[in-house]
Structures are given as structure tokens and as C-alpha cells.
Short mmCIF file of C-alpha atoms in Angstrom, two decimals:
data_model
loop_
_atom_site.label_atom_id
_atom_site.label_comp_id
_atom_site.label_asym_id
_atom_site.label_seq_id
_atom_site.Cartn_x
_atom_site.Cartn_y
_atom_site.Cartn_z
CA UNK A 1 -74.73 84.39 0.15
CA UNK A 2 -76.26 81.21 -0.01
CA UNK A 3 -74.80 80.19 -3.43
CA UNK A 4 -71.49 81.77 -2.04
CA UNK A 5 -71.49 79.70 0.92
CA UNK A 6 -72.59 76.66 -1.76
CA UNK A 7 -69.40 77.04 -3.83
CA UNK A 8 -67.26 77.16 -0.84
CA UNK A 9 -68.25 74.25 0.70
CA UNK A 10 -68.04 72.43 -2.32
CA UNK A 11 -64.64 73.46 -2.86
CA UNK A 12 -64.19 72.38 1.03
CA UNK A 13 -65.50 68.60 -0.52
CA UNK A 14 -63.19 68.73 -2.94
CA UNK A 15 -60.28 69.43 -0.85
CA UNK A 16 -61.34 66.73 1.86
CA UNK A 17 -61.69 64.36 -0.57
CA UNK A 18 -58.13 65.25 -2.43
CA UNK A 19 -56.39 65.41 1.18
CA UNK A 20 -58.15 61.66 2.07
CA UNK A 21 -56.82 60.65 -1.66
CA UNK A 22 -53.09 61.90 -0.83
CA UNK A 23 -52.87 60.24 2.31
CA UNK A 24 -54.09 56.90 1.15
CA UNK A 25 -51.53 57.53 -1.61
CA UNK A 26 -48.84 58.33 0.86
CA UNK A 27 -50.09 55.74 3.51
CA UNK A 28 -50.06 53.07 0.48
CA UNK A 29 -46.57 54.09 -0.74
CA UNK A 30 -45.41 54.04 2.53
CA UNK A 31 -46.55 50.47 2.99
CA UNK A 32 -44.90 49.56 -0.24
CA UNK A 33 -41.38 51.08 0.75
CA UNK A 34 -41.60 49.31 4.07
CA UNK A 35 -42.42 45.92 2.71
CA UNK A 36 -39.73 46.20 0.17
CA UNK A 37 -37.39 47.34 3.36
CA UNK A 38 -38.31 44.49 5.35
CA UNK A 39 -38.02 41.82 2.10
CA UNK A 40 -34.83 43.36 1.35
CA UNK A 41 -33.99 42.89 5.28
CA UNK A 42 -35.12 39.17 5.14
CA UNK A 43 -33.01 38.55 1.99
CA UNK A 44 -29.80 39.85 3.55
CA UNK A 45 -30.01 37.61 6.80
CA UNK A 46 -30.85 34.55 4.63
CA UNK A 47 -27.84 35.47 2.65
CA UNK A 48 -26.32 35.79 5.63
CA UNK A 49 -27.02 32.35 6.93
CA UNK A 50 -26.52 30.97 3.41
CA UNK A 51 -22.86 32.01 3.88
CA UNK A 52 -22.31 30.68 7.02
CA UNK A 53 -23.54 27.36 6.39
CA UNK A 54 -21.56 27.17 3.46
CA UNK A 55 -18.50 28.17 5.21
CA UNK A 56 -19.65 25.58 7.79
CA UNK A 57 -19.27 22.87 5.18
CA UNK A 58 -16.01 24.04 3.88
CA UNK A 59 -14.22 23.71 6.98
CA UNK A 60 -16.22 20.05 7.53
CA UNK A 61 -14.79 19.03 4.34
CA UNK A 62 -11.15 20.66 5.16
CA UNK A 63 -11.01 18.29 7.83
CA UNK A 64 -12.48 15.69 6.00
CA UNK A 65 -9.74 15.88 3.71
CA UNK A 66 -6.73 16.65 6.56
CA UNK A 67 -7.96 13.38 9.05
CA UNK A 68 -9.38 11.37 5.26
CA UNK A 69 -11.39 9.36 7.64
CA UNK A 70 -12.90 5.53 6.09
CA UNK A 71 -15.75 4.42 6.69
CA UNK A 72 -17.46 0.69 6.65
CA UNK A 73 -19.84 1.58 3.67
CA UNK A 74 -16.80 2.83 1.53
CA UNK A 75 -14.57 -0.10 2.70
CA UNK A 76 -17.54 -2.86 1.74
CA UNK A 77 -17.98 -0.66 -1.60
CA UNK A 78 -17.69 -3.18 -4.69
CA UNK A 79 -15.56 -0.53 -5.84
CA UNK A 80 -13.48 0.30 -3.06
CA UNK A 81 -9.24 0.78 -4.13
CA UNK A 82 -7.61 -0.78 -1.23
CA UNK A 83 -4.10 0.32 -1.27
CA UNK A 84 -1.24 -2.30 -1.22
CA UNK A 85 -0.37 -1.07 2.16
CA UNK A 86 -1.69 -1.52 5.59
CA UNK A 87 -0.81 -0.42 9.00
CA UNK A 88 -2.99 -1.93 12.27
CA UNK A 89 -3.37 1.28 14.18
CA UNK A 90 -5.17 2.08 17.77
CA UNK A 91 -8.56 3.76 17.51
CA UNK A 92 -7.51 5.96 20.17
CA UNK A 93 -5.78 7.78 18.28
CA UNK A 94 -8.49 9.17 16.39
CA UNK A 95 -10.82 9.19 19.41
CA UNK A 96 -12.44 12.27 19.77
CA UNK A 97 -12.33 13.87 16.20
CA UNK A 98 -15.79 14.67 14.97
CA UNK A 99 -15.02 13.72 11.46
CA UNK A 100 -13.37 10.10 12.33
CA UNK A 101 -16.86 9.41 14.38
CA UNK A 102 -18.16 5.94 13.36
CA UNK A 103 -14.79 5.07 10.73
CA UNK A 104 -13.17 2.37 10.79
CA UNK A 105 -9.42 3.73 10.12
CA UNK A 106 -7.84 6.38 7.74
CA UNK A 107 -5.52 6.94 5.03
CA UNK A 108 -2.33 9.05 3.94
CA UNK A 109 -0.10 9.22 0.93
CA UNK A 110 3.42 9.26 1.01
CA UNK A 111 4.87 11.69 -1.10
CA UNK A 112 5.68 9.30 -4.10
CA UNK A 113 1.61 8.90 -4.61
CA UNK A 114 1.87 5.84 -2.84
CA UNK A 115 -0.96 5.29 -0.31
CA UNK A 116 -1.88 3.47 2.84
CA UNK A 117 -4.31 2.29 4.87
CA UNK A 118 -4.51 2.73 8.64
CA UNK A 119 -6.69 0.02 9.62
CA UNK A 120 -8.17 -0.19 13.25
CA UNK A 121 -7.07 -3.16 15.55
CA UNK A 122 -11.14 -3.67 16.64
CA UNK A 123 -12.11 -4.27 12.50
CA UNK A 124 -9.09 -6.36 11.68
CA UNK A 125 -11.82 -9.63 12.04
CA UNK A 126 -14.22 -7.56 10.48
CA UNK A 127 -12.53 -6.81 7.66
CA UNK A 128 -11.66 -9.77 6.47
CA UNK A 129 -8.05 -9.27 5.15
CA UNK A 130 -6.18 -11.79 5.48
CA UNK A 131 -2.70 -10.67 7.63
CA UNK A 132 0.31 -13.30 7.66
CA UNK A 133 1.95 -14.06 9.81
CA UNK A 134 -0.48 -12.52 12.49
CA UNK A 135 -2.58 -9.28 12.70
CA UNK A 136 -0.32 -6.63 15.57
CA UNK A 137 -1.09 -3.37 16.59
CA UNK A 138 1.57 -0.96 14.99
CA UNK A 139 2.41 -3.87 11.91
CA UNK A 140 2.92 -2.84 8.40
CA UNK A 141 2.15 -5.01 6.23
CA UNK A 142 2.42 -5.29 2.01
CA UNK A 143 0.16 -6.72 -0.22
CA UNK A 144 1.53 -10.45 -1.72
CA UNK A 145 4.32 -9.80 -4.25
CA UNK A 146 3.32 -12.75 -6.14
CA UNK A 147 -0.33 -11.60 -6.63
CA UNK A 148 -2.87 -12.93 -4.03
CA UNK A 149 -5.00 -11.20 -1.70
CA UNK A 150 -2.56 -11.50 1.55
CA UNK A 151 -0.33 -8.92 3.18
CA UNK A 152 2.75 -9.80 4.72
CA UNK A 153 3.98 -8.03 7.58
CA UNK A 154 7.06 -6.14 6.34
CA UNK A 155 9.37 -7.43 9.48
CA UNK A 156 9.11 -11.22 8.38
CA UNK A 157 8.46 -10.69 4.60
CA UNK A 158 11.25 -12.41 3.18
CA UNK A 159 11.26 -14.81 6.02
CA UNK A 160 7.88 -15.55 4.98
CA UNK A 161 8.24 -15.82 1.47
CA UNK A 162 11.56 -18.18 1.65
CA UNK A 163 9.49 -20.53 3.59
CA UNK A 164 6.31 -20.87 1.13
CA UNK A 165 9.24 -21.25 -1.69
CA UNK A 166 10.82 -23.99 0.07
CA UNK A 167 6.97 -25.49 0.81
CA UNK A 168 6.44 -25.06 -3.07
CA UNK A 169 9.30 -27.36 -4.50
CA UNK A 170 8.79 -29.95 -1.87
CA UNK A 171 5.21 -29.74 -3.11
CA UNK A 172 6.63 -30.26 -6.82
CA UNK A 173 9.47 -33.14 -5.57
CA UNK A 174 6.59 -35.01 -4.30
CA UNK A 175 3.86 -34.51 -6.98
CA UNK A 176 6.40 -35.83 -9.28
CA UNK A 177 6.88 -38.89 -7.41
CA UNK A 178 10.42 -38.24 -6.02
CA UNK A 179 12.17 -40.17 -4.17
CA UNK A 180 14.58 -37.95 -2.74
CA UNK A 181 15.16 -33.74 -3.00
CA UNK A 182 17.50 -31.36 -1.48
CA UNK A 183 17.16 -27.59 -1.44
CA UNK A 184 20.45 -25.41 -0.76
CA UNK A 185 21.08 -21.78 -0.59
CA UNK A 186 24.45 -20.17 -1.85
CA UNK A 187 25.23 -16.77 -1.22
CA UNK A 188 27.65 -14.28 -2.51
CA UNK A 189 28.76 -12.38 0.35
CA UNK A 190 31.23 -9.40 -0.87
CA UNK A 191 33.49 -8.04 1.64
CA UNK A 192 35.52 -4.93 1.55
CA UNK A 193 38.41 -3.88 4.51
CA UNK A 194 38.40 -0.55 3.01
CA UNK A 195 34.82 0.22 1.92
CA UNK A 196 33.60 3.45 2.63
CA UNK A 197 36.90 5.00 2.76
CA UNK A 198 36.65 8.83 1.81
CA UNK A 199 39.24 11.32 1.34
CA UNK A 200 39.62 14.76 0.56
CA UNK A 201 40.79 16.10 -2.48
CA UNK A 202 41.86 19.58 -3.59
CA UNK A 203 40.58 19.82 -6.96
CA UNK A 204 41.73 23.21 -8.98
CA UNK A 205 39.33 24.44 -11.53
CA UNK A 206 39.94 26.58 -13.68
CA UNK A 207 37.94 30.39 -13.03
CA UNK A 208 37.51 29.21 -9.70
CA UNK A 209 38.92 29.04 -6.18
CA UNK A 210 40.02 25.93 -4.96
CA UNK A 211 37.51 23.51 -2.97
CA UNK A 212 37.25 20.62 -1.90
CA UNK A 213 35.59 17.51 -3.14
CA UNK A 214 34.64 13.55 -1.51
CA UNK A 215 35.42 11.07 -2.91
CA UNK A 216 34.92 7.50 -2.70
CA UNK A 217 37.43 4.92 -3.14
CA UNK A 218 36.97 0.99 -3.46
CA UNK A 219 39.28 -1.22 -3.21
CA UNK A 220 40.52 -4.81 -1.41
CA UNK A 221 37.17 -6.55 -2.38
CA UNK A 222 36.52 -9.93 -1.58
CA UNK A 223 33.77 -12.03 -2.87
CA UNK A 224 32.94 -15.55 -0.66
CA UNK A 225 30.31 -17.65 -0.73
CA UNK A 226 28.08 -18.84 2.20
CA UNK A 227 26.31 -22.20 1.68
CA UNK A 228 23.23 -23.35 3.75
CA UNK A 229 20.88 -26.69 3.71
CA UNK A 230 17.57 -25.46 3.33
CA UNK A 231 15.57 -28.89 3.36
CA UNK A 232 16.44 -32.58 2.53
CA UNK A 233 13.38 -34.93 1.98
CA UNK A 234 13.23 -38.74 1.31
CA UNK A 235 9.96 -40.47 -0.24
CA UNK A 236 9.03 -43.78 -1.28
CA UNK A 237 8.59 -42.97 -4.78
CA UNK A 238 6.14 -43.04 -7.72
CA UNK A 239 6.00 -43.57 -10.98
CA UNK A 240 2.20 -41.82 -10.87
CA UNK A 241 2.71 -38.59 -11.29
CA UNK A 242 0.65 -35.22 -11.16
CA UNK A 243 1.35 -31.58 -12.46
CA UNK A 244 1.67 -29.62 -8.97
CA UNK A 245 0.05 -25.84 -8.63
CA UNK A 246 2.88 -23.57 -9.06
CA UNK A 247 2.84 -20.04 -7.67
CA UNK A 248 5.81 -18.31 -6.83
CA UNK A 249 8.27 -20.59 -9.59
CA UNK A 250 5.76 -20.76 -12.06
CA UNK A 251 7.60 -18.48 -14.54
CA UNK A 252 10.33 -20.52 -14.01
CA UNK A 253 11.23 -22.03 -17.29
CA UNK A 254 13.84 -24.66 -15.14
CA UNK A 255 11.18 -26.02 -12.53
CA UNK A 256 8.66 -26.16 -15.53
CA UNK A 257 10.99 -27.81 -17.76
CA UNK A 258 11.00 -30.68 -14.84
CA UNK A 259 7.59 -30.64 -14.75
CA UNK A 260 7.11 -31.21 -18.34
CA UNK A 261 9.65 -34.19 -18.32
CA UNK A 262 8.69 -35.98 -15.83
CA UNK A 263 4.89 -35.63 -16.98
CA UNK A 264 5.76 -36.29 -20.23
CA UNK A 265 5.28 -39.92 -20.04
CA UNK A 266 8.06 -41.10 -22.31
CA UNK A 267 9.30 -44.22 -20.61
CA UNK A 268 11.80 -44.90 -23.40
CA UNK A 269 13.56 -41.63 -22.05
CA UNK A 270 12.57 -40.82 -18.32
CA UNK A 271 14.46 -38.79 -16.18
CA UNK A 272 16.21 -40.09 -13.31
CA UNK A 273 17.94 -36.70 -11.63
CA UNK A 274 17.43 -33.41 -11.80
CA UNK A 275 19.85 -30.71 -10.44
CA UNK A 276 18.84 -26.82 -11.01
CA UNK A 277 20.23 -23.46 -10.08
CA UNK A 278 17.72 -21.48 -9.43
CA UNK A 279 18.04 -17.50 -9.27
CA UNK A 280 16.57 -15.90 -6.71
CA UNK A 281 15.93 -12.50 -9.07
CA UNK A 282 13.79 -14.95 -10.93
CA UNK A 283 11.49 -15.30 -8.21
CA UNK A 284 11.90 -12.09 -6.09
CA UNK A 285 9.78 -10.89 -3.08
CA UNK A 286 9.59 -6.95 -4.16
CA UNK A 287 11.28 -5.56 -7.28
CA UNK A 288 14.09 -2.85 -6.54
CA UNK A 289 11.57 -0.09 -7.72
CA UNK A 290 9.16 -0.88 -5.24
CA UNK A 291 11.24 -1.95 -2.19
CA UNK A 292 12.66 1.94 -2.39
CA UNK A 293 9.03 2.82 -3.05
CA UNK A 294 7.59 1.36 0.60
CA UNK A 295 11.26 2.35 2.25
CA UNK A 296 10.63 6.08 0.86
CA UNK A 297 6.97 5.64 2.36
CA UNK A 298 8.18 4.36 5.54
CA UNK A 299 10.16 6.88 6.16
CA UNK A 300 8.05 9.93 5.76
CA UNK A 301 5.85 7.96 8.42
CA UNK A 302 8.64 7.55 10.81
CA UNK A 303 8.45 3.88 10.85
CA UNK A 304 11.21 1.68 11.35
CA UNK A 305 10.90 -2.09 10.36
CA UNK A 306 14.85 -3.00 11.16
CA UNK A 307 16.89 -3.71 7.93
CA UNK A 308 15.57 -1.41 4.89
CA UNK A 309 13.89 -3.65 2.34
CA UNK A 310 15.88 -2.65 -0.71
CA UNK A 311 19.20 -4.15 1.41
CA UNK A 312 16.95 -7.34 1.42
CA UNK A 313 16.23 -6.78 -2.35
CA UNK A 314 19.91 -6.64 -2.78
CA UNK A 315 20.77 -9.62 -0.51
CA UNK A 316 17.91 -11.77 -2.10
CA UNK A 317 19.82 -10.63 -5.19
CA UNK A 318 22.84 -12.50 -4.45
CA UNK A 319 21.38 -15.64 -3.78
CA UNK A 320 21.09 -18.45 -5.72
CA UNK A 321 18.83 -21.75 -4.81
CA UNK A 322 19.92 -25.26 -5.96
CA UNK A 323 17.15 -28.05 -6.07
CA UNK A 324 18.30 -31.60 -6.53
CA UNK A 325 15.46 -34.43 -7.25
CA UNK A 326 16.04 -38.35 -7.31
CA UNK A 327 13.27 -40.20 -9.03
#
């Protein structure tokens, strides 16, 4: 009985020991599957978060894009494009929009690529461009035709540029040692009593039904010219002379012809009068291309700046100058 009893309990060990073994087995696998269940569970909410953030920063940059905020650093960048057109705008206008926080204006682009600038009133010191004839909220102004760093506001821009033309041959009359200049302006003015006279027209083609068609009819034109005194200077005169800084004529083979004459030194041969007709195309404020470039842009901003500038272009177009000097 004894060795009976001896066998059992010894299978008894064996079966305590195998039932501690499977439950540390199970107990360890269960561990396992929970850890992997609570990794897995981690992994999804940083995914989770992941996403979000990212989403975050796409709609940041949407409306990074849709407001195109500037900002001092990229103004003062080395590199910084600054586009040829400005408009002083009021802060408030941006005030309250997260992404505008801390700029110092914004841009757009009109829909032929051409971009501009809304500067703020408060950094118009700051910034250091130079405005003519004076920095005002709601201005647009143009960067100088001729090639400097100035932008002219669009209102007086031909106003302005007529009167730094005039200040330029006075400059060169003088240099020269003039004794006497005149600057006149003659304009071609062309009239018309029946311009933009339309009728209608039945026009018969053939396969189709008749329609109706506009057209335009020009006749009874009249061409006039309008003459005005721009400026009439006396000086004492001198026969030491100096080559003048030319800017806005100085392309102009006529002015530099005088220039070279009178500088020439050739006292056998001097020149004594000078009378030339001077185109205005030859010295234009804004080709035609670009005057219908900044109308187009003006436009699809809904800002008016009185007469369009290509009717200036045009007008400027149909002037001539005529600069008389007396040495």
C-alpha cells in the first residue's frame, strides 16, 4: 500500500508541478497579448494625434497662403522681391487674423501674375521706401518708370514725371552755359462729331438666319493742335561748360547731340542756338504694355485712380516737346 500510495503521490507532484507550469505559461502569454494590446493601443492614439496636428498645420498654412501675410524679417531679407506695386493700407483691416499677427502688410496677385504689396500706414517710415509725392492711406503707387528706387503715386504720375522732365533740361540749358531756353508742349488733339456712332446692320449669311451685327463707323475727324509754355528761363551765360546728369532724356540722341556740341570745345565752330522736337514716346512714363498691365490690376482690386493710365499713355503719345537754347 505504501509503494501504492508512493506512486500516487508522485504522480500528484507531477501534476502540481505541470498545472503551476501551464499557468505561468498562460499567465506569461497573457501578459504578452496584453502588452502588445496596450502598445498597439498607444500607437493608434499617437497616430491619432499625429494626424491631427498635421491637419492642424494644413489649415495654418491654407490661411497662410489665402491672407499671404509679410513679415519684417522677410521684408529686411537681402533677398526679398519687392513688387513694382504698392498700396498704403490700414492695419485694421487685418486686425484680428491669427496669421497677420506681428506682419507688417500683405500681398495679392492680379490675375496677369502681376503682384502687389499692401504696405501698412504705421511701417511706411520704417520701411524706408521712398513714396513721391507723399505717403496716403489708400495710395497706389508704381515703381519709377525710368529705373530708380521711387514709387509714384499713380494719381499724379504723369504730373510728376512732366515736372522732373522740365527740371532736367533746365538742368542741361544751364550746365551748358545758356543764356536763354524755352520749353513748349504741342499737342495733337483729334476730334470726332460722330465718334462712337453705331448702327445696326442686317447681315445675310449664307446657311444661316439673318442677325444682326454692330458696327462702328468713323468719320468727320478733326485733328488740332493745342500749344502750351511750359518754362522760359534767362541766364547770364557761360562759356564754361559741364556735361549735366541725364536721366529721363538720356537716350535721347537730340539732347545728347547738344550736349556733345556744346562740350565739344571747337571754338572755330560753336553753336549759338539750338531748337529740338522732342517726342514724348521717346521718353515715356509707362509703356502701353504695362499701363494696361496696372489698369487690368487695378481693376480686379476695385480701385479707381480717375483717368485709366493707358488714356494717359495715349495722350502722352500725342505730345511733342520743343526745347529752344540761346548760348
Amino acid at each position: 500500500m505504501g509503494g501504492i500510495r508512493s506512486k500516487f503521490g508522485n504522480v500528484a507532484d507531477k501534476a502540481k508541478e505541470l498545472g503551476e507550469s501551464v499557468a505561468e505559461v498562460a499567465a506569461e502569454a497573457g501578459g504578452t497579448v496584453a502588452g502588445k494590446v496596450a502598445a498597439a493601443g498607444g500607437t493608434v492614439a499617437e497616430r491619432a494625434r499625429e494626424g491631427a496636428r498635421l491637419a492642424a498645420d494644413a489649415q495654418l498654412e491654407a490661411r497662410r497662403r489665402k491672407y499671404a501675410p509679410v513679415f519684417p524679417d522677410e521684408f529686411w531679407s537681402p533677398d526679398y522681391d519687392l513688387p513694382n506695386m504698392v498700396i498704403i493700407e490700414d492695419e485694421d483691416k487685418r486686425k484680428g487674423i491669427d496669421v497677420c499677427e506681428g506682419a507688417i502688410g500683405w500681398l495679392t496677385k492680379a490675375s496677369s501674375g502681376m503682384e502687389i504689396f499692401h504696405l501698412y500706414h504705421s511701417f511706411v517710415e520704417e520701411s524706408g521706401l521712398s513714396l513721391h509725392p507723399l505717403a496716403q492711406m489708400g495710395a497706389v503707387y508704381v515703381r519709377d518708370p525710368s529705373g530708380s528706387d521711387r514709387f509714384f503715386d499713380l494719381e499724379s504720375l504723369y504730373r510728376e514725371i512732366q515736372k522732373e522732365k522740365m527740371s532736367e533740361l533746365q538742368h542741361v540749358a544751364y550746365c551748358l552755359g545758356a543764356k536763354y531756353c524755352k520749353l513748349e508742349m504741342r499737342e495733337t488733339q483729334m476730334s470726332d462729331s460722330k465718334q462712337g456712332k453705331r448702327i445696326r446692320t442686317a447681315v445675310k449669311r449664307v446657311g444661316a438666319a439673318s442677325e444682326s451685327d454692330s458696327v462702328s463707323i468713323d468719320c468727320s475727324e478733326q485733328v488740332s493742335e493745342d500749344r502750351q509754355m511750359l518754362f522760359e528761363r534767362r541766364f547770364s551765360g557761360s562759356d564754361e561748360v559741364r556735361r549735366p546728369p541725364l536721366n529721363w532724356y538720356r537716350n535721347d540722341k537730340e539732347i545728347n547731340d547738344l550736349i556733345e556740341m556744346r562740350c565739344s570745345n571747337d571754338s572755330a565752330n560753336a553753336i549759338h542756338d539750338y531748337v529740338v522736337n522732342i517726342d514724348c514716346r521717346s521718353s515715356a512714363a509707362l509703356a502701353q504694355a504695362r499701363a494696361s498691365e496696372i489698369d487690368s490690376a487695378l481693376k480686379g482690386l476695385k480701385v479707381s485712380i480717375g483717368a485709366s493710365l493707358q488714356e494717359e499713355c495715349y495722350r502722352e503719345s500725342q505730345q511733342t516737346m520743343v526745347f529752344t537754347v540761346l548760348f
